[in-house]
mmCIF file of C-alpha atoms in Angstrom:
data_model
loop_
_atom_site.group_PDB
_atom_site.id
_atom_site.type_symbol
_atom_site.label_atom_id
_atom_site.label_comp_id
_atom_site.label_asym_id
_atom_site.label_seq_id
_atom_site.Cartn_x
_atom_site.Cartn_y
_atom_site.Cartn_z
ATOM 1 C CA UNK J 1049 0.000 0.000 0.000
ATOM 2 C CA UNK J 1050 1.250 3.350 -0.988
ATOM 3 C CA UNK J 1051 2.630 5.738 2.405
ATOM 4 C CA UNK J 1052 0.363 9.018 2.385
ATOM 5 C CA UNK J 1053 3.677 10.626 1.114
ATOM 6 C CA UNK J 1054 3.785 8.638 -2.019
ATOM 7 C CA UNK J 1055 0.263 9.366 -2.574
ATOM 8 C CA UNK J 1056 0.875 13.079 -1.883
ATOM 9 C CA UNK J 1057 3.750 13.323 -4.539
ATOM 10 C CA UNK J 1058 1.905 11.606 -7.338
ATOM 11 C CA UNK J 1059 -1.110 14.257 -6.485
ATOM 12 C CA UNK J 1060 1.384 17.630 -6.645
ATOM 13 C CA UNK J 1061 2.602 15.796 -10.129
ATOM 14 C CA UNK J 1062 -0.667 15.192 -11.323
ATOM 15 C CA UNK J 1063 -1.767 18.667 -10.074
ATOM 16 C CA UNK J 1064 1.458 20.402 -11.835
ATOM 17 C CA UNK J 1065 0.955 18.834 -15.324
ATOM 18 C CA UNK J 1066 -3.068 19.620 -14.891
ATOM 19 C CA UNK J 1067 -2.447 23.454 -13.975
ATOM 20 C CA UNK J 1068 1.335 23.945 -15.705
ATOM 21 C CA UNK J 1069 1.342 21.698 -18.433
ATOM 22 C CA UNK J 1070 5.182 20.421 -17.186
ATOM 23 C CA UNK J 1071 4.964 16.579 -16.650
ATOM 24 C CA UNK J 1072 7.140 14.753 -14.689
ATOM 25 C CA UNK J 1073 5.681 12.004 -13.932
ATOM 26 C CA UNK J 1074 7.585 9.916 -15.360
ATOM 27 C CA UNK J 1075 11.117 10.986 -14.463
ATOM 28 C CA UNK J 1076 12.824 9.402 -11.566
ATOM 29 C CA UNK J 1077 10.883 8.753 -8.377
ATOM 30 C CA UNK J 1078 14.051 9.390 -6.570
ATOM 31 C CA UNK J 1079 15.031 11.922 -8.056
ATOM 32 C CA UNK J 1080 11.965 14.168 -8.331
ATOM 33 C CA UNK J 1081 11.820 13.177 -4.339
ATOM 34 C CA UNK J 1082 14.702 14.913 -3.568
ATOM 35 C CA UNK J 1083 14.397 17.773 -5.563
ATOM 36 C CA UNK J 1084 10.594 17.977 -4.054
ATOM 37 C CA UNK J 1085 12.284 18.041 -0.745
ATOM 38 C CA UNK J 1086 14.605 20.798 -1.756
ATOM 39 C CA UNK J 1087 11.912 22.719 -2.850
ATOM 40 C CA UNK J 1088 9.773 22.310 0.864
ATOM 41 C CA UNK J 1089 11.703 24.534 2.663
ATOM 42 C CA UNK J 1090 12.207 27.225 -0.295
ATOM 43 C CA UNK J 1091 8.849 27.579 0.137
ATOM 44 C CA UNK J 1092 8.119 27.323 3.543
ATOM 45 C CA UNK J 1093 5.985 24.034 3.311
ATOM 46 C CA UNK J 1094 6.139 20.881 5.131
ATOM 47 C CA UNK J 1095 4.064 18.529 3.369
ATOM 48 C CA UNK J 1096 3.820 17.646 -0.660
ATOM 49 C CA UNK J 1097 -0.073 18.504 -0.016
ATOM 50 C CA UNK J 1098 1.196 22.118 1.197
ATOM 51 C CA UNK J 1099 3.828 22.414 -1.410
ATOM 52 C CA UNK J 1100 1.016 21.578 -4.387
ATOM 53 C CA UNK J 1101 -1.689 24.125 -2.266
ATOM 54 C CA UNK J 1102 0.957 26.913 -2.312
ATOM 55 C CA UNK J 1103 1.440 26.231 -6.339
ATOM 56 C CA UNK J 1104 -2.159 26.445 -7.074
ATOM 57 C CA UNK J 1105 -2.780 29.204 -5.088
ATOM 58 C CA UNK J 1106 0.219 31.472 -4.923
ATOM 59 C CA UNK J 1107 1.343 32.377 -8.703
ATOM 60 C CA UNK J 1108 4.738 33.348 -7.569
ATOM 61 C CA UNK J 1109 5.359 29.872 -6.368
ATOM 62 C CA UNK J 1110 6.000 27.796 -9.222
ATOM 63 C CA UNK J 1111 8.957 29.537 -11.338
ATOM 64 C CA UNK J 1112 10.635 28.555 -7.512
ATOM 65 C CA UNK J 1113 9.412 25.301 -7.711
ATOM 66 C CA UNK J 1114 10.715 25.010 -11.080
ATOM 67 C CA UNK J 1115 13.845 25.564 -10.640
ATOM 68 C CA UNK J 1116 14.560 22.975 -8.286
ATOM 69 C CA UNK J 1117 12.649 20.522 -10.619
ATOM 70 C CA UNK J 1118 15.062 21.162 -13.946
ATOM 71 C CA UNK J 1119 18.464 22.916 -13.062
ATOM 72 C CA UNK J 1120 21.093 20.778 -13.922
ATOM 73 C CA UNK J 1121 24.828 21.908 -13.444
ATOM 74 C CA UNK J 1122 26.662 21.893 -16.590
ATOM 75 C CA UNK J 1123 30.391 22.900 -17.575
ATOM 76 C CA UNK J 1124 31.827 24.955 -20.548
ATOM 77 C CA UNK J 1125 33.240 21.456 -22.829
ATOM 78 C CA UNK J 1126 32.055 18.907 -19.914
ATOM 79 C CA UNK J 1127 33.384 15.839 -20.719
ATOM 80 C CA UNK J 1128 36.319 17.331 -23.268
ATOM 81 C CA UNK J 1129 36.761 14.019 -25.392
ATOM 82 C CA UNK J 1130 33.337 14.096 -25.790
ATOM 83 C CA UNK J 1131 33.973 17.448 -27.532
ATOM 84 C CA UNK J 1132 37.449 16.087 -29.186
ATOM 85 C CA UNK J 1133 35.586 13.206 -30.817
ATOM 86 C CA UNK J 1134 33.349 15.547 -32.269
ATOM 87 C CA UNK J 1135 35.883 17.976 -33.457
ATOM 88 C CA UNK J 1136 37.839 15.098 -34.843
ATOM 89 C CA UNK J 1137 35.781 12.732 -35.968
ATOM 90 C CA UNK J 1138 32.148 14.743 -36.516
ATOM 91 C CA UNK J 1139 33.106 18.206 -37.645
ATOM 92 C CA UNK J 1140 34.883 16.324 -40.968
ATOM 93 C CA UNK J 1141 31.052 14.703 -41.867
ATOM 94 C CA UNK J 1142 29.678 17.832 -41.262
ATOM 95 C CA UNK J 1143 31.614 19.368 -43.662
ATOM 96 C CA UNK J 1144 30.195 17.738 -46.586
ATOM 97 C CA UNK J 1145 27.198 19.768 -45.681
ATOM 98 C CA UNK J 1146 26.034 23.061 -47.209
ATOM 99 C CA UNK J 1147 24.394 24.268 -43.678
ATOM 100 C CA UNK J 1148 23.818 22.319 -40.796
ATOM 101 C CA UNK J 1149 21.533 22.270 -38.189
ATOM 102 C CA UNK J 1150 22.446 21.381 -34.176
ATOM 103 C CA UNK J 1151 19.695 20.504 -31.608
ATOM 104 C CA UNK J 1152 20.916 20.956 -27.919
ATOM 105 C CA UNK J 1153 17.899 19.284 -25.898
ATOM 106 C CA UNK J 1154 17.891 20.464 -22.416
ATOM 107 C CA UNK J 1155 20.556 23.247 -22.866
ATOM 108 C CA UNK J 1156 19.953 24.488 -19.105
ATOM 109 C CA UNK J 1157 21.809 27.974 -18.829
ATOM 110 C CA UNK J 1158 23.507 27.246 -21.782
ATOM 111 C CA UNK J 1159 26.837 25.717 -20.939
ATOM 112 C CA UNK J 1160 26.053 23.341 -23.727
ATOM 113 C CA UNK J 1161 25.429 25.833 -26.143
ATOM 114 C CA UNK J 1162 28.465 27.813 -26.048
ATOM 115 C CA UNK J 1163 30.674 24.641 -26.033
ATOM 116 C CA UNK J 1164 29.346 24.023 -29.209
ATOM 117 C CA UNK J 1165 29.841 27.422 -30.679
ATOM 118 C CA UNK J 1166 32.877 27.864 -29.966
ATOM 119 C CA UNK J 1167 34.386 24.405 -31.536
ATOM 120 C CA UNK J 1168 32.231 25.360 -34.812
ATOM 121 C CA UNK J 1169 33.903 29.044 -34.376
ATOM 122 C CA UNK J 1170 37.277 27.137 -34.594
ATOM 123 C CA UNK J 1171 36.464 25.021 -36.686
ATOM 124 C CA UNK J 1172 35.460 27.215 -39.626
ATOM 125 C CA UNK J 1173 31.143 26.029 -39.536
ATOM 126 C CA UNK J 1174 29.020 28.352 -37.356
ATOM 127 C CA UNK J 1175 28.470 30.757 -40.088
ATOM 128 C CA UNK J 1176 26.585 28.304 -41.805
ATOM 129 C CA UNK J 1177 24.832 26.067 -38.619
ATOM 130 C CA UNK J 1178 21.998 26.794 -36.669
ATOM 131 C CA UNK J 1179 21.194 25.642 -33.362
ATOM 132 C CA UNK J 1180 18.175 25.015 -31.223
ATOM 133 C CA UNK J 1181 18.721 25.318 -27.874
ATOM 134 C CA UNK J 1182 15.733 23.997 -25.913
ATOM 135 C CA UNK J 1183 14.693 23.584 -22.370
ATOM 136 C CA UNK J 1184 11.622 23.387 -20.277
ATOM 137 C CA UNK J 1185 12.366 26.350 -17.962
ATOM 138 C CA UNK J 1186 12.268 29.853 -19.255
ATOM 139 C CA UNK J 1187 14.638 30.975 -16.656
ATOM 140 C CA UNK J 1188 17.328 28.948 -17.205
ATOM 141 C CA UNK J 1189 16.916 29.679 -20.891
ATOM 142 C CA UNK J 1190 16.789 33.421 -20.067
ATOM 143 C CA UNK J 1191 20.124 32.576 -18.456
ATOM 144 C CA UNK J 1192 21.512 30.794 -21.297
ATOM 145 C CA UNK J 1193 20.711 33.375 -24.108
ATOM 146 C CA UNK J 1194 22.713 35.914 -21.560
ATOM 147 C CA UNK J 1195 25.705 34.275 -21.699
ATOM 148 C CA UNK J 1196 26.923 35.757 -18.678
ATOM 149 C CA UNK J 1197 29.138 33.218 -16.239
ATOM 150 C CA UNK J 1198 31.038 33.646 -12.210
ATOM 151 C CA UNK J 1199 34.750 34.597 -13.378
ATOM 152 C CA UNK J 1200 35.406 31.521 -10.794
ATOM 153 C CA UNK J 1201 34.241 28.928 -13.478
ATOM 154 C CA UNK J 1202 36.340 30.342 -16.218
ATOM 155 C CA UNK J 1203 39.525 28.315 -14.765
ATOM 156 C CA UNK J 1204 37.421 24.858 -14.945
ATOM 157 C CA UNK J 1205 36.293 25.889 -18.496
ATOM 158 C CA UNK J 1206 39.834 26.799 -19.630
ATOM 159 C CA UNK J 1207 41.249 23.631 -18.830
ATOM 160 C CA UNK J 1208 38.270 21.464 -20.484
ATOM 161 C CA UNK J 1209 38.518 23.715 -23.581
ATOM 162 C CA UNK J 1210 42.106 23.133 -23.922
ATOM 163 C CA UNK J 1211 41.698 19.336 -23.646
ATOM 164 C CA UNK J 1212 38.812 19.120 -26.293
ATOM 165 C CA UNK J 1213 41.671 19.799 -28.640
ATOM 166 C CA UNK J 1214 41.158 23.750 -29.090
ATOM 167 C CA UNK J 1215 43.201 25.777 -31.409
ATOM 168 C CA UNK J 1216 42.991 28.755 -28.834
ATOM 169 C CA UNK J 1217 42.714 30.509 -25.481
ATOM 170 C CA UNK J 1218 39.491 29.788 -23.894
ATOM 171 C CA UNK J 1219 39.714 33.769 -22.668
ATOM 172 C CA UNK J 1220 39.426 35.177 -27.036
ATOM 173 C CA UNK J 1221 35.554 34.512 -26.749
ATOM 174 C CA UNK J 1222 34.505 36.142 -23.230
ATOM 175 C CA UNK J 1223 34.860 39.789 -21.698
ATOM 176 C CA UNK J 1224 35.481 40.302 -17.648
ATOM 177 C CA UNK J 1225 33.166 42.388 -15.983
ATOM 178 C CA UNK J 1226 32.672 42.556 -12.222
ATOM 179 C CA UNK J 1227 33.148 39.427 -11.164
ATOM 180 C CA UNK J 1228 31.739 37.635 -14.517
ATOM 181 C CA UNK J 1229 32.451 36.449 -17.673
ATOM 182 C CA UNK J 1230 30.349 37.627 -20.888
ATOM 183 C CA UNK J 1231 30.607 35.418 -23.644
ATOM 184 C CA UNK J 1232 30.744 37.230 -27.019
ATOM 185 C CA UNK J 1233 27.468 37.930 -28.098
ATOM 186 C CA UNK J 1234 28.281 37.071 -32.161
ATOM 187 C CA UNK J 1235 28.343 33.310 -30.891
ATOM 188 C CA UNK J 1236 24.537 33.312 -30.564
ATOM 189 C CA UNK J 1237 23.921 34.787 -33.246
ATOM 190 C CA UNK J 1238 22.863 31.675 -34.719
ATOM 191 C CA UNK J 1239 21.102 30.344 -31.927
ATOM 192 C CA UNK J 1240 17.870 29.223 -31.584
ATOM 193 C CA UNK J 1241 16.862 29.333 -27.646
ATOM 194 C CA UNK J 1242 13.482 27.516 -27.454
ATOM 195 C CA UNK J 1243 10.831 26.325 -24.729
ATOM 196 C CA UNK J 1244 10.640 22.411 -25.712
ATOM 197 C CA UNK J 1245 9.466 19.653 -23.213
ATOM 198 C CA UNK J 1246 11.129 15.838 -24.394
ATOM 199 C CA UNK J 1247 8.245 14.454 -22.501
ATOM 200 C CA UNK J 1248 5.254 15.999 -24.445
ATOM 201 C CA UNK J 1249 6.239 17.890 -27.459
ATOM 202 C CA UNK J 1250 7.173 17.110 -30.830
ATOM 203 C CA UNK J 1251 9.704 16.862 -33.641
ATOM 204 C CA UNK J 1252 10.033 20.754 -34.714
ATOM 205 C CA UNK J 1253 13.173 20.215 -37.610
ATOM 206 C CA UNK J 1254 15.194 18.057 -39.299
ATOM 207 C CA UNK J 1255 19.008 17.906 -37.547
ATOM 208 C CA UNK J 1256 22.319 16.600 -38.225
ATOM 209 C CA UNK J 1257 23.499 16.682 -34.813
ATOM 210 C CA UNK J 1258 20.866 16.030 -31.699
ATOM 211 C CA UNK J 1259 23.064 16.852 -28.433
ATOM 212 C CA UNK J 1260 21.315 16.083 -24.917
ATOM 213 C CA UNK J 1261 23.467 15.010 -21.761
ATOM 214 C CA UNK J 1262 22.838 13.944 -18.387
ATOM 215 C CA UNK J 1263 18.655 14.399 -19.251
ATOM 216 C CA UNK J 1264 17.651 11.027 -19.789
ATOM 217 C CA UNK J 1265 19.349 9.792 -16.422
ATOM 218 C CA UNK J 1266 16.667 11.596 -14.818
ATOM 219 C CA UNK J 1267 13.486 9.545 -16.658
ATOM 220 C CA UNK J 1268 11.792 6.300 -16.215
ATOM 221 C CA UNK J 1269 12.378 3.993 -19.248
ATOM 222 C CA UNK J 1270 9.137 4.519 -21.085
ATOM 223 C CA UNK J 1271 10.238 8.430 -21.212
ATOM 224 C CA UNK J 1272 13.855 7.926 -22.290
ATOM 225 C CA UNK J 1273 12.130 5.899 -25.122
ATOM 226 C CA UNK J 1274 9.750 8.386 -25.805
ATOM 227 C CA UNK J 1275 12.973 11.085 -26.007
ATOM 228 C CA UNK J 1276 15.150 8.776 -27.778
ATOM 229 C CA UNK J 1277 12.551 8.186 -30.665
ATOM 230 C CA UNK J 1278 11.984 11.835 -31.099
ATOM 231 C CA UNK J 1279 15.845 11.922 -31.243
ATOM 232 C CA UNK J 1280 15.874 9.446 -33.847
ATOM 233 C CA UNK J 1281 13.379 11.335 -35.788
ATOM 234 C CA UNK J 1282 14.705 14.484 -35.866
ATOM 235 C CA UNK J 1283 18.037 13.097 -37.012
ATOM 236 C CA UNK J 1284 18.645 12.991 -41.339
ATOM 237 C CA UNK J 1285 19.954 9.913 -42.208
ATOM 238 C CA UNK J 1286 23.490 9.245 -40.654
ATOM 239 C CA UNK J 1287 23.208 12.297 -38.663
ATOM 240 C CA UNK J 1288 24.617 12.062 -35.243
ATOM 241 C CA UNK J 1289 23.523 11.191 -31.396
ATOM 242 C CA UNK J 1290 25.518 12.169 -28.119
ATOM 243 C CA UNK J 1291 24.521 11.348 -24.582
ATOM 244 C CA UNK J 1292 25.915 11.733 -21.354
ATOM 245 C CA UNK J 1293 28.727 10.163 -19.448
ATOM 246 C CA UNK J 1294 26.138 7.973 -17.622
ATOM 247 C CA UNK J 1295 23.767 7.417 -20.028
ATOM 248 C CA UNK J 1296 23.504 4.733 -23.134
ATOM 249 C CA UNK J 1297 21.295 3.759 -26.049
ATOM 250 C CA UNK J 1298 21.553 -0.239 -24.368
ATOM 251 C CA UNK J 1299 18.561 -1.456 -23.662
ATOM 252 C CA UNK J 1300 16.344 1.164 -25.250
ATOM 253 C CA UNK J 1301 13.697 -0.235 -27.565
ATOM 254 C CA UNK J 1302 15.286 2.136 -31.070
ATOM 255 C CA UNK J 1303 18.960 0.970 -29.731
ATOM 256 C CA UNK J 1304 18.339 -0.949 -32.889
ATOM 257 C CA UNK J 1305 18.186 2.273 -34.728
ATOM 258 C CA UNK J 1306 21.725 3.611 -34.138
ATOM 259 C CA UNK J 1307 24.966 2.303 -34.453
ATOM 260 C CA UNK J 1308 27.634 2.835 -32.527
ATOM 261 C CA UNK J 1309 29.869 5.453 -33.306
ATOM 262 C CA UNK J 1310 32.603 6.627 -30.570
ATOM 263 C CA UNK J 1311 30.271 4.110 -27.806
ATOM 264 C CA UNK J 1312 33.120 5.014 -25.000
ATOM 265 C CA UNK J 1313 31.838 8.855 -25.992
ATOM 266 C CA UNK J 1314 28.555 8.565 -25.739
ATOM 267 C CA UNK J 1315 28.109 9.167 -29.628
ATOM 268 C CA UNK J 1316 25.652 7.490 -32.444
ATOM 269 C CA UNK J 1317 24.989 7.771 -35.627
ATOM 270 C CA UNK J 1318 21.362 6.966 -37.066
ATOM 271 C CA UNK J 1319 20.826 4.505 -39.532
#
């Protein structure tokens, strides 16, 4: 039998997909519990039943509550040979065509985003790519299109910049100002920063590269199927798939639909 906790979460879920039109239902029980839990004492509630009584009633609540539901932390080039395999082995395909287009599913504030700029900067092919840059919370996305990072991080970001294989100092794209790094504003010029949900919306374009890292640890199976198929869809023919660290197409019901490119990377390439 469920606890009356259990019973209470499923309710403020049910309740923020009815009202909100977010649904995250099916991402991690764990992990939406601790978030949840987080989010109790933001908001001065002690219960799940208070929490999802202060959402309905109290506009101001939610953009809180949302926040501690999709944040992730994110680096500038996190995981750098996930970024060298792509400048070495990617960028070359990409080449061959006349534009490109770049989805970045879950961008966050943007971290992502800028990583990717910056290698097609270098690499001679953001003039002529677009990328969507998508995420479920407007603030974070207000974040991201800002560009605008602690001067603390910059030393982290330098050193995972130089190991994805870059021609150049880190420090040619950003500007200090009090305390904080502003990225170059040309690198977004290109950039497409969208509201897109992986576990209701659709396909919106055809892609050559669909980027989205350490999102799919956070959903149940049925909704990492649901986001890898839309992945798959969105993808032209041999266009490319990269996941997170942690995460894998094994054991997903398209797995068939990929093949393994740079597996150790975290990169696929659709049939």
């Amino acid at each position: 039998m469920d606890t009356s906790e259990e019973i209470e979460l499923r309710l403020l879920l049910d309740a923020i997909h009815q009202r909100f039109h977010y649904d995250f239902r099916q991402y991690s029980p764990a992990s939406v519990r601790r978030r949840l839990t987080q989010a109790l004492g933001a908001l001065n509630c002690k219960t799940f039943s208070a929490l999802q009584e202060r959402i309905l009633h109290d506009p101001s609540a939610f953009p809180t509550l949302l926040s501690y539901l999709t944040i992730q932390v994110s680096d500038l080039f996190r995981d750098p040979t996930y970024f060298r395999v792509f400048r070495e082995r990617v960028v070359p395909e990409l080449r061959t065509y006349p534009s490109r287009k770049i989805w970045i599913a879950g961008c966050s504030t943007g971290e992502e985003v800028y990583s990717f700029a910056i290698l097609l900067r270098e690499e001679g092919l953001l003039e002529r790519t677009i990328l969507y840059a998508t995420d479920i919370n407007a603030e974070a996305l207000r974040a991201a299109e800002a560009g605008i990072y602690s001067l603390e991080r910059m030393k982290a970001f330098t050193a995972n910049h130089q190991a994805s294989g870059a021609p150049c100092s880190l420090a040619s794209y950003y500007t200090a100002k009090y305390g904080s790094a502003v990225f170059d504003r040309t690198l977004r010029k290109n950039v497409v920063f969208s509201d897109h949900s992986l576990a209701t919306d659709a396909v919106f374009a055809e892609v050559q590269i669909v980027s989205c890292r350490n999102v799919l640890i956070y959903f149940e199976r049925e909704l990492q199927d649901r986001a890898i198929a839309l992945f798959r869809d969105s993808l032209c023919m041999r266009g490319f798939l990269g996941l997170g660290a942690k995460e894998t197409l094994r054991f997903s019901k398209h797995e068939a639909d990929f093949d393994n490119f740079a597996a150790a990377e975290r990169w696929y390439q659709r049939h």
